GROMACS .gro file of C-alpha atoms in nm:
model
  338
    1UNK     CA    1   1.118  -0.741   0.349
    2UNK     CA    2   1.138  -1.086   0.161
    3UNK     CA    3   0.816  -1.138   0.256
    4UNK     CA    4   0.646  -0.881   0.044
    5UNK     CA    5   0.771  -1.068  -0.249
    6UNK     CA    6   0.473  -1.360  -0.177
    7UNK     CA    7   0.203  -1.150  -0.248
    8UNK     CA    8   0.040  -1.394  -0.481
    9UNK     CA    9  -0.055  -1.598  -0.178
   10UNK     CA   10  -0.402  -1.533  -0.127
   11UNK     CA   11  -0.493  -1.647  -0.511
   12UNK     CA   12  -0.709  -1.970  -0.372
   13UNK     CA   13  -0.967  -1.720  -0.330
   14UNK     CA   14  -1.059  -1.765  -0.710
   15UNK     CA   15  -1.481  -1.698  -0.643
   16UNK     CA   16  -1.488  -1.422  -0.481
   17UNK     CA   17  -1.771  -1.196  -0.590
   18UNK     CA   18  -1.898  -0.885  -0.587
   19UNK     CA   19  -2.292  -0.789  -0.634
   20UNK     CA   20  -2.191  -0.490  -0.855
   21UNK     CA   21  -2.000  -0.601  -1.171
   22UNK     CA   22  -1.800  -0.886  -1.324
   23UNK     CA   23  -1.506  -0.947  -1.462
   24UNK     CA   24  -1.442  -0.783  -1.832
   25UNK     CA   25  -1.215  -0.882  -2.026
   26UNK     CA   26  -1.017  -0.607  -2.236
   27UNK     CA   27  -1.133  -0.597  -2.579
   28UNK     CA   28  -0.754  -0.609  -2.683
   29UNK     CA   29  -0.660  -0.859  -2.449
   30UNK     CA   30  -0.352  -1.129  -2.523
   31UNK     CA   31  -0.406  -1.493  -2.589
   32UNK     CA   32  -0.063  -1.525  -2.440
   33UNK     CA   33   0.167  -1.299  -2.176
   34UNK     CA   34   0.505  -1.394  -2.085
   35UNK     CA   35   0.602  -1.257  -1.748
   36UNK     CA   36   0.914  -1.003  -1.727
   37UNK     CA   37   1.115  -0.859  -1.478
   38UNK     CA   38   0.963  -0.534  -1.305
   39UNK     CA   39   0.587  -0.681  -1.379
   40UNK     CA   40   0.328  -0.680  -1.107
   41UNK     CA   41   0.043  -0.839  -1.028
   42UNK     CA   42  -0.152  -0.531  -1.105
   43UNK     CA   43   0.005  -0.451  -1.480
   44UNK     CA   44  -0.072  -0.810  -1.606
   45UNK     CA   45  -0.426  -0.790  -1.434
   46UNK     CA   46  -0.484  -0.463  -1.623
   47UNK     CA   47  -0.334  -0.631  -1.997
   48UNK     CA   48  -0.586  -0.923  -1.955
   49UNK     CA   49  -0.948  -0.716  -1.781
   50UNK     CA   50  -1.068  -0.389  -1.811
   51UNK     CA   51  -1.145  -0.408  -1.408
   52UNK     CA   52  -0.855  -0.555  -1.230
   53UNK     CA   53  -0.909  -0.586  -0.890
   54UNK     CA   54  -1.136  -0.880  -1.041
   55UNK     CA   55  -0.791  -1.108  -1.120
   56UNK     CA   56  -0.880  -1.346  -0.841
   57UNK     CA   57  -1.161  -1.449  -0.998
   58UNK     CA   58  -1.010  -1.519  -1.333
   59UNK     CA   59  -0.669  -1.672  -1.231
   60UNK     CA   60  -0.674  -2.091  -1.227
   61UNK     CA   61  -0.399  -2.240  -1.054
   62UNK     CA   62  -0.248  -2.580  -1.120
   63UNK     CA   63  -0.266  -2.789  -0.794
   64UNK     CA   64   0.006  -3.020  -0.928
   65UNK     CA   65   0.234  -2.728  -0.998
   66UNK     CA   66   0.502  -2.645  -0.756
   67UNK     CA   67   0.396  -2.324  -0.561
   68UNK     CA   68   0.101  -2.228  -0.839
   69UNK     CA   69  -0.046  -1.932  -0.696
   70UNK     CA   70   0.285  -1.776  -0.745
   71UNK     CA   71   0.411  -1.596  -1.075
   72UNK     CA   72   0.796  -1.541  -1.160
   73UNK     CA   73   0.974  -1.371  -1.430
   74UNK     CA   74   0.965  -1.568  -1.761
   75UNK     CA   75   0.635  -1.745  -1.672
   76UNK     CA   76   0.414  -1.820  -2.001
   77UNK     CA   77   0.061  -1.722  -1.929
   78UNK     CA   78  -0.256  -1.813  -2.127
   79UNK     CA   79  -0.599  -1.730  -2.129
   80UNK     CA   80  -0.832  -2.013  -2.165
   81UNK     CA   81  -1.184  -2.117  -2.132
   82UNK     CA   82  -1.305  -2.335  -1.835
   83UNK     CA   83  -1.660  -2.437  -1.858
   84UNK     CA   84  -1.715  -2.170  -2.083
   85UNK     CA   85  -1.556  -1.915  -1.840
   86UNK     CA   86  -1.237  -1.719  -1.955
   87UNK     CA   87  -0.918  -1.809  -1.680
   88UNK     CA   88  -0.530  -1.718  -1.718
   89UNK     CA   89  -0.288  -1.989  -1.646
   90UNK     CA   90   0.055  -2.071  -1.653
   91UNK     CA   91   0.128  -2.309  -1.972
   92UNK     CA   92   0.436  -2.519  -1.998
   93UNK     CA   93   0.544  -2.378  -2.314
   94UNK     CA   94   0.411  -2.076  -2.621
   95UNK     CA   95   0.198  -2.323  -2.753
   96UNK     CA   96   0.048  -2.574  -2.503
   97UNK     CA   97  -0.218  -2.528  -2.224
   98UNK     CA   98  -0.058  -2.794  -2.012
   99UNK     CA   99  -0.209  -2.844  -1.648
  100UNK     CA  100   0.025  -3.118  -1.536
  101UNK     CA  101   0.271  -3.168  -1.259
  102UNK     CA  102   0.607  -2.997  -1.369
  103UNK     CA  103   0.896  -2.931  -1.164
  104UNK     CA  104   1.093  -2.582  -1.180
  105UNK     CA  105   1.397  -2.397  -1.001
  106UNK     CA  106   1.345  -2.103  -0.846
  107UNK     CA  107   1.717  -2.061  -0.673
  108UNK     CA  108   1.726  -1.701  -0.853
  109UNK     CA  109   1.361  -1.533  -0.928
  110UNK     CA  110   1.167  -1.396  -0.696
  111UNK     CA  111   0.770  -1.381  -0.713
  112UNK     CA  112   0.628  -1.069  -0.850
  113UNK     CA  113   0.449  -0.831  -0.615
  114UNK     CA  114   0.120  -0.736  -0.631
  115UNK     CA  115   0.191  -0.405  -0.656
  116UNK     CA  116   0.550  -0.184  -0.683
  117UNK     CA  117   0.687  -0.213  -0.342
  118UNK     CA  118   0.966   0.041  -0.365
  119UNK     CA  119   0.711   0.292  -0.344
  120UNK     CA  120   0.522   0.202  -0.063
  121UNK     CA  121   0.801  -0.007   0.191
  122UNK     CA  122   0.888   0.306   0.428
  123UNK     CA  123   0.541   0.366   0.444
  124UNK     CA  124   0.499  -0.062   0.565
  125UNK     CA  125   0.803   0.013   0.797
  126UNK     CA  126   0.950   0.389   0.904
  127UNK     CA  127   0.603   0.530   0.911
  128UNK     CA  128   0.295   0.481   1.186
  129UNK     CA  129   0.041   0.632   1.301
  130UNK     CA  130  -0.031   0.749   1.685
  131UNK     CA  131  -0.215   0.973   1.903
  132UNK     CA  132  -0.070   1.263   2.055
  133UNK     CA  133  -0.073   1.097   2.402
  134UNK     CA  134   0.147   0.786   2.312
  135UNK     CA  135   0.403   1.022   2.123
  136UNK     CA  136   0.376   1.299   2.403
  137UNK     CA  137   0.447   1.041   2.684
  138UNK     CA  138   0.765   0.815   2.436
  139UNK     CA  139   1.111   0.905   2.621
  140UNK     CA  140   1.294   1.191   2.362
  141UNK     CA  141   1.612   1.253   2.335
  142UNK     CA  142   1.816   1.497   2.611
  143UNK     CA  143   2.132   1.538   2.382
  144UNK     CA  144   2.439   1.383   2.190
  145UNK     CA  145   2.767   1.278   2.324
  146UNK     CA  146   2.977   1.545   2.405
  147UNK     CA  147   2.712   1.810   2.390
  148UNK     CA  148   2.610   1.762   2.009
  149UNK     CA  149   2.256   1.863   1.915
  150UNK     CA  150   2.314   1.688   1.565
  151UNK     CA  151   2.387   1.309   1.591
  152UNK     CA  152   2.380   1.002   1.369
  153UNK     CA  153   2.465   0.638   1.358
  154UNK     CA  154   2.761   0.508   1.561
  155UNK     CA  155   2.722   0.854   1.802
  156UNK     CA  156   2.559   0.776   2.163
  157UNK     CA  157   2.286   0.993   2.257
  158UNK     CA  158   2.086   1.031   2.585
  159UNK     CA  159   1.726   1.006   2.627
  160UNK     CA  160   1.457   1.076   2.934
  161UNK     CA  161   1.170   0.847   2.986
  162UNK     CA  162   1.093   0.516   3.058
  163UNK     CA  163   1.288   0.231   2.863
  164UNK     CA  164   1.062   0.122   2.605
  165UNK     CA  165   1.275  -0.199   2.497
  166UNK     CA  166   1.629  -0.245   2.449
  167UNK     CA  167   1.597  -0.182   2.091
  168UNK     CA  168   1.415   0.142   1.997
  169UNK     CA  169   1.340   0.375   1.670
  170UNK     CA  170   1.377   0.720   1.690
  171UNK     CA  171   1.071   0.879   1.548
  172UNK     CA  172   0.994   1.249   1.440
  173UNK     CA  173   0.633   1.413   1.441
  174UNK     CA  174   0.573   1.465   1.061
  175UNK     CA  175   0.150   1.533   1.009
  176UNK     CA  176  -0.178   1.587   1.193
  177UNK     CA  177  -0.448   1.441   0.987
  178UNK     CA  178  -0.809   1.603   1.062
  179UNK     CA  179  -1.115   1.493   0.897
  180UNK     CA  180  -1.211   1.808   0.628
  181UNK     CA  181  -1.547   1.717   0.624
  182UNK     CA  182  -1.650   1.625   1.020
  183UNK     CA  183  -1.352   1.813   1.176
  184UNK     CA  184  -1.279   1.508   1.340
  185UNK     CA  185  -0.923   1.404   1.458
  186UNK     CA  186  -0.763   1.099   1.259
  187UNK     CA  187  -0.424   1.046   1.346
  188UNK     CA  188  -0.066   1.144   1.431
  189UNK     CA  189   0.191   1.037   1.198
  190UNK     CA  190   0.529   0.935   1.300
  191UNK     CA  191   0.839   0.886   1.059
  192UNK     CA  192   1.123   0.650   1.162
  193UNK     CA  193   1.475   0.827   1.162
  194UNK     CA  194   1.715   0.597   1.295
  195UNK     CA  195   1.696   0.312   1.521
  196UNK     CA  196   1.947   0.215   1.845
  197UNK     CA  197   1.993   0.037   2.141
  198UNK     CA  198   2.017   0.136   2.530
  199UNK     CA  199   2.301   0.058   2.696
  200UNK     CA  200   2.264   0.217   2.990
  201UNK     CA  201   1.977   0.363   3.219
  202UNK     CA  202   2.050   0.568   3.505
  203UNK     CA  203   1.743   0.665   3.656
  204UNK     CA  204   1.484   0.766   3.368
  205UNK     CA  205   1.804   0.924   3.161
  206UNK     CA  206   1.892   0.638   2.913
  207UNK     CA  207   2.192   0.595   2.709
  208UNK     CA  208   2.173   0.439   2.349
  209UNK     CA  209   2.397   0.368   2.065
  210UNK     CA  210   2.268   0.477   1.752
  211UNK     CA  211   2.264   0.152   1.476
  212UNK     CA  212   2.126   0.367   1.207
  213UNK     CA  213   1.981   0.663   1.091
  214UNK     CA  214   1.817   0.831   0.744
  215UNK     CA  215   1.795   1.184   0.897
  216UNK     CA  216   2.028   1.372   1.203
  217UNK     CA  217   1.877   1.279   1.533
  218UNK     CA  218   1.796   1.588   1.706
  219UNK     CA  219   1.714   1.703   2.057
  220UNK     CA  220   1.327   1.618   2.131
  221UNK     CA  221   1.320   1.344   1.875
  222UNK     CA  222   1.096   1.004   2.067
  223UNK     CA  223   1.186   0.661   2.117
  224UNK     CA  224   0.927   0.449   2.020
  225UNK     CA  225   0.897   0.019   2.053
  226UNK     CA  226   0.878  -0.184   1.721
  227UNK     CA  227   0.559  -0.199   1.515
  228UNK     CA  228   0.317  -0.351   1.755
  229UNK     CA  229   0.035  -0.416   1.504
  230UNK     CA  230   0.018  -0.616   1.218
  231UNK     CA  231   0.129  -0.538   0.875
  232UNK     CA  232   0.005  -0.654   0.544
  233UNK     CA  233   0.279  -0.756   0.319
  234UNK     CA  234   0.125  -0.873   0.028
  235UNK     CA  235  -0.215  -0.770  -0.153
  236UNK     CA  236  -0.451  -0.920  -0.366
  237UNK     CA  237  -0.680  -0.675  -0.530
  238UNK     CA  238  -1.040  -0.675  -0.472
  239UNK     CA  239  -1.306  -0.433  -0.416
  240UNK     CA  240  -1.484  -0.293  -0.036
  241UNK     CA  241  -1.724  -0.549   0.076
  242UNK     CA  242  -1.915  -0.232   0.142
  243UNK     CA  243  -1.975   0.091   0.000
  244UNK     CA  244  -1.721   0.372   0.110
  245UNK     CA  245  -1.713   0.719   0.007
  246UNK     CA  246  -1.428   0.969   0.154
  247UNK     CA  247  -1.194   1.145  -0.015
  248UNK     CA  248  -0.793   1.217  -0.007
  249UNK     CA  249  -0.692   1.469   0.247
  250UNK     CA  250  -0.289   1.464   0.201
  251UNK     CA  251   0.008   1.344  -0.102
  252UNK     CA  252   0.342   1.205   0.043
  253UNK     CA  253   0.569   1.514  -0.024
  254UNK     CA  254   0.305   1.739  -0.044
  255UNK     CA  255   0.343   1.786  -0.448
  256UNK     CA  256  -0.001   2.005  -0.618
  257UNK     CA  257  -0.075   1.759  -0.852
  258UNK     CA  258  -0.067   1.331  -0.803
  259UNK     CA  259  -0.031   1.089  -1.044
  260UNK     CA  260   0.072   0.728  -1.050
  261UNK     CA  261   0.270   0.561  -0.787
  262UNK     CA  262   0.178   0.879  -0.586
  263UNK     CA  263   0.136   0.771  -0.197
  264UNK     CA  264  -0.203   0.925  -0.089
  265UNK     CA  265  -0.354   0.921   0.245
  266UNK     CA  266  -0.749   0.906   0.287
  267UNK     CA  267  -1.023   0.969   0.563
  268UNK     CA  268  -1.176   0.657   0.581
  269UNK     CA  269  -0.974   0.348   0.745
  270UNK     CA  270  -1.094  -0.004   0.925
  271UNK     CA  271  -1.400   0.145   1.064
  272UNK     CA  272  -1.566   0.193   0.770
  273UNK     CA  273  -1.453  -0.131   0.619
  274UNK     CA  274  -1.165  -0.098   0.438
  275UNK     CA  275  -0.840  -0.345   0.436
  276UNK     CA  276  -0.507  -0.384   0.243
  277UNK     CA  277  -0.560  -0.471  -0.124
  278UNK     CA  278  -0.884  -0.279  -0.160
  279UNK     CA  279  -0.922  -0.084  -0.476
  280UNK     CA  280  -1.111   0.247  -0.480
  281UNK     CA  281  -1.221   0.476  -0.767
  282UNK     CA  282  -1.124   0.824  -0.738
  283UNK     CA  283  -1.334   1.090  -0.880
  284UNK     CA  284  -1.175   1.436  -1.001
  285UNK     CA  285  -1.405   1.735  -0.880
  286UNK     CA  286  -1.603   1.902  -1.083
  287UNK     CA  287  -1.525   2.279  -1.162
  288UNK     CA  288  -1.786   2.509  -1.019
  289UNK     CA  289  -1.921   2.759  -1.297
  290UNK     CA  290  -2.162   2.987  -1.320
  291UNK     CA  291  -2.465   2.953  -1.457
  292UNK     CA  292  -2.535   3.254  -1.765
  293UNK     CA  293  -2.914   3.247  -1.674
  294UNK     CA  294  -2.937   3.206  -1.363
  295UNK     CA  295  -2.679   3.371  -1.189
  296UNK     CA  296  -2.582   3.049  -0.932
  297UNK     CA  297  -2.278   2.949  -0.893
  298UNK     CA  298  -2.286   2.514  -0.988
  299UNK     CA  299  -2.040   2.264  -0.920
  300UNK     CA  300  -2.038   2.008  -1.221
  301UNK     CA  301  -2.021   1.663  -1.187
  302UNK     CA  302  -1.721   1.434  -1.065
  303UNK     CA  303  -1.569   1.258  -1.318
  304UNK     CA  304  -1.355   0.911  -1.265
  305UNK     CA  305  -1.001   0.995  -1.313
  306UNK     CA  306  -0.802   0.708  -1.124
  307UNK     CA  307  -0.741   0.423  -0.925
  308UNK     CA  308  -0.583   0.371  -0.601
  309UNK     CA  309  -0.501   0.045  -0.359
  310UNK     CA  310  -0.553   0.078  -0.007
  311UNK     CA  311  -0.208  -0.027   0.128
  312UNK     CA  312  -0.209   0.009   0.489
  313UNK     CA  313  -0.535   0.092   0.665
  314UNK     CA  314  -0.579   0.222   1.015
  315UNK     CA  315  -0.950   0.268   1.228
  316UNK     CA  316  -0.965   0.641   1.108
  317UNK     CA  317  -0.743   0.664   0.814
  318UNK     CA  318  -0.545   0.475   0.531
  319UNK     CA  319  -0.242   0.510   0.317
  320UNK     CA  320  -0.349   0.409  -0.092
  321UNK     CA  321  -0.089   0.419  -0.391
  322UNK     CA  322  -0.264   0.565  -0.691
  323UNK     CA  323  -0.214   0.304  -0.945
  324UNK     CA  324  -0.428   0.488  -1.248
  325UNK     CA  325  -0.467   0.825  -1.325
  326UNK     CA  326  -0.630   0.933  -1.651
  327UNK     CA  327  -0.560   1.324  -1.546
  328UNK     CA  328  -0.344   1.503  -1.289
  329UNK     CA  329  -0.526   1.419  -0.928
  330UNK     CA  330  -0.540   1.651  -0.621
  331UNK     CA  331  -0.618   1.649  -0.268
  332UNK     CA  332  -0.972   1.630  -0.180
  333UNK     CA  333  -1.067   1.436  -0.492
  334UNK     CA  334  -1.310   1.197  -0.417
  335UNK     CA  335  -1.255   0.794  -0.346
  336UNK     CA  336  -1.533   0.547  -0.393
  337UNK     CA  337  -1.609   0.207  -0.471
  338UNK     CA  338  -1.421   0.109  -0.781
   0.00000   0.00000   0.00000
């Protein structure tokens, strides 16, 4: 998990640029920021533009500083102009714009994320998405030692299947996701629940020792190999290279209304060109009324009402965490190019 701390990474991408807007800066923007504890990327973005996901473009990094695309706690930022461009830097102290070589410990911060990661880490690494076939043919657990249904970590359970590796996680069928609009089929999802490794095989009936667990293992419950595709770990916003409209079909813990720092999941996914750190608009749905003259019934317009980062995309489907939301959001709100 430390490395979701260096999201800041990417920042030598600092001309990126998109055909639709530019950067804006916030008409009540500082002259100066000093960096706390519990920041992110995304909060200063939003105190210095009125767009964000433009911050690449704005930030200037120091070559002769010591890790400079990185921001800590206690950091002095500035905004200054550049060939008659606006650009935040770091400064070396409240009152000088100082682009020099300077040296600086960092035995005891830690980079600020991009975005809060608390919200979205069992998402990057207890949660997955499958097909019914790969879950369907994962070995399951046969019982607990001693004939418990109900085990947890220390206990030794038994398993049928084929050994996946010696270290397994126990996974439980949460969610189907199906397209609303095409009917199509996106995804399985799969939560972690524990994690242990075999010990024994006998045949196809394995024997494990349980290492850890957040929920009871039960009978049924699959054994599934590490995460065998890559995860993003750090984010730097930006919007789709292309246009994508979808909309969200699903709220982790399935509350009625979603607001910020909800995790959302959305019908669109790598397919249709979206990655980590993309940031999409999302449009509350109009209220269909009818119309006093003519009788019809008439859906008003969709109104922008929030903003969401693409977290952790799949072909079919992606998980966003609503960053912004002007009004209480629900599922099958629109998404759209910020």
């Amino acid at each position: 998990m430390r490395k979701l701390l260096y999201a800041l990474a990417a920042f030598t991408l600092l001309f990126t640029s998109w055909a639709h807007a530019a950067p804006e800066l916030r008409s009540d923007h500082p002259e100066r920021y000093t960096v706390v504890k519990g920041d992110t990327l995304w909060d200063i973005s939003g105190r210095f533009l009125n767009n964000p996901w433009y911050w690449p473009e704005i930030w200037h990094v120091n070559p002769q500083v010591k890790n400079p695309h990185l921001i800590y706690p206690g950091d002095r930022l500035a905004l200054v102009y550049i060939d008659g461009k606006p650009r935040v830097t770091k400064v070396a102290s409240s009152d000088v714009v100082k682009l020099s070589p300077q040296i600086r410990s960092e035995a005891i911060d830690t980079p600020i994320p991009a975005i809060p990661l608390d919200a979205i880490s069992s998402f990057l690494t207890d949660t997955r998405i499958v097909t019914p076939a790969e879950l369907n043919a994962a070995p399951y657990v046969l019982e607990g030692e001693d004939g418990r249904i109900i085990t947890g970590a220390g206990d030794r359970v038994y398993a049928r299947g084929d050994k996946p590796a010696d270290k397994v996680g126990i996974f439980r069928r949460t969610k189907e996701f199906v397209d609303p609009e095409s009917g199509e089929f996106l995804g399985l999802e799969a939560r972690s629940i524990g994690a242990g490794n075999v010990t024994a095989e006998n045949g196809d009936v394995l024997t494990l020792r349980l290492t850890k667990s957040n929920q009871e293992i039960r009978i049924g419950d699959r054994l599934l190999t590490s995460v065998n595709r890559p995860i993003a770990t750090s984010f730097v916003p930006s919007a789709p290279e292309q246009d994508v409209e979808g909309q969200m079909i699903a709220v982790d813990g399935g509350v009625s209304q979603i607001g910020q720092y909800d995790v959302v999941t959305i019908n669109r996914g790598e397919r249709d060109g979206l990655e980590p750190g993309n940031v999409m608009s999302v449009l509350k749905s109009g209220n269909m009324v009818r119309d006093p003259v003519t009788g019809e019934t008439i859906e008003l317009p969709s109104e922008r009402a929030g903003l969401m980062m693409i977290f952790q995309a799949y072909e079919k489907m992606s998980y966003g965490l609503v960053l912004q939301a002007t009004r209480p959001l629900s599922v099958g709100d629109k998404v759209t190019n910020p």
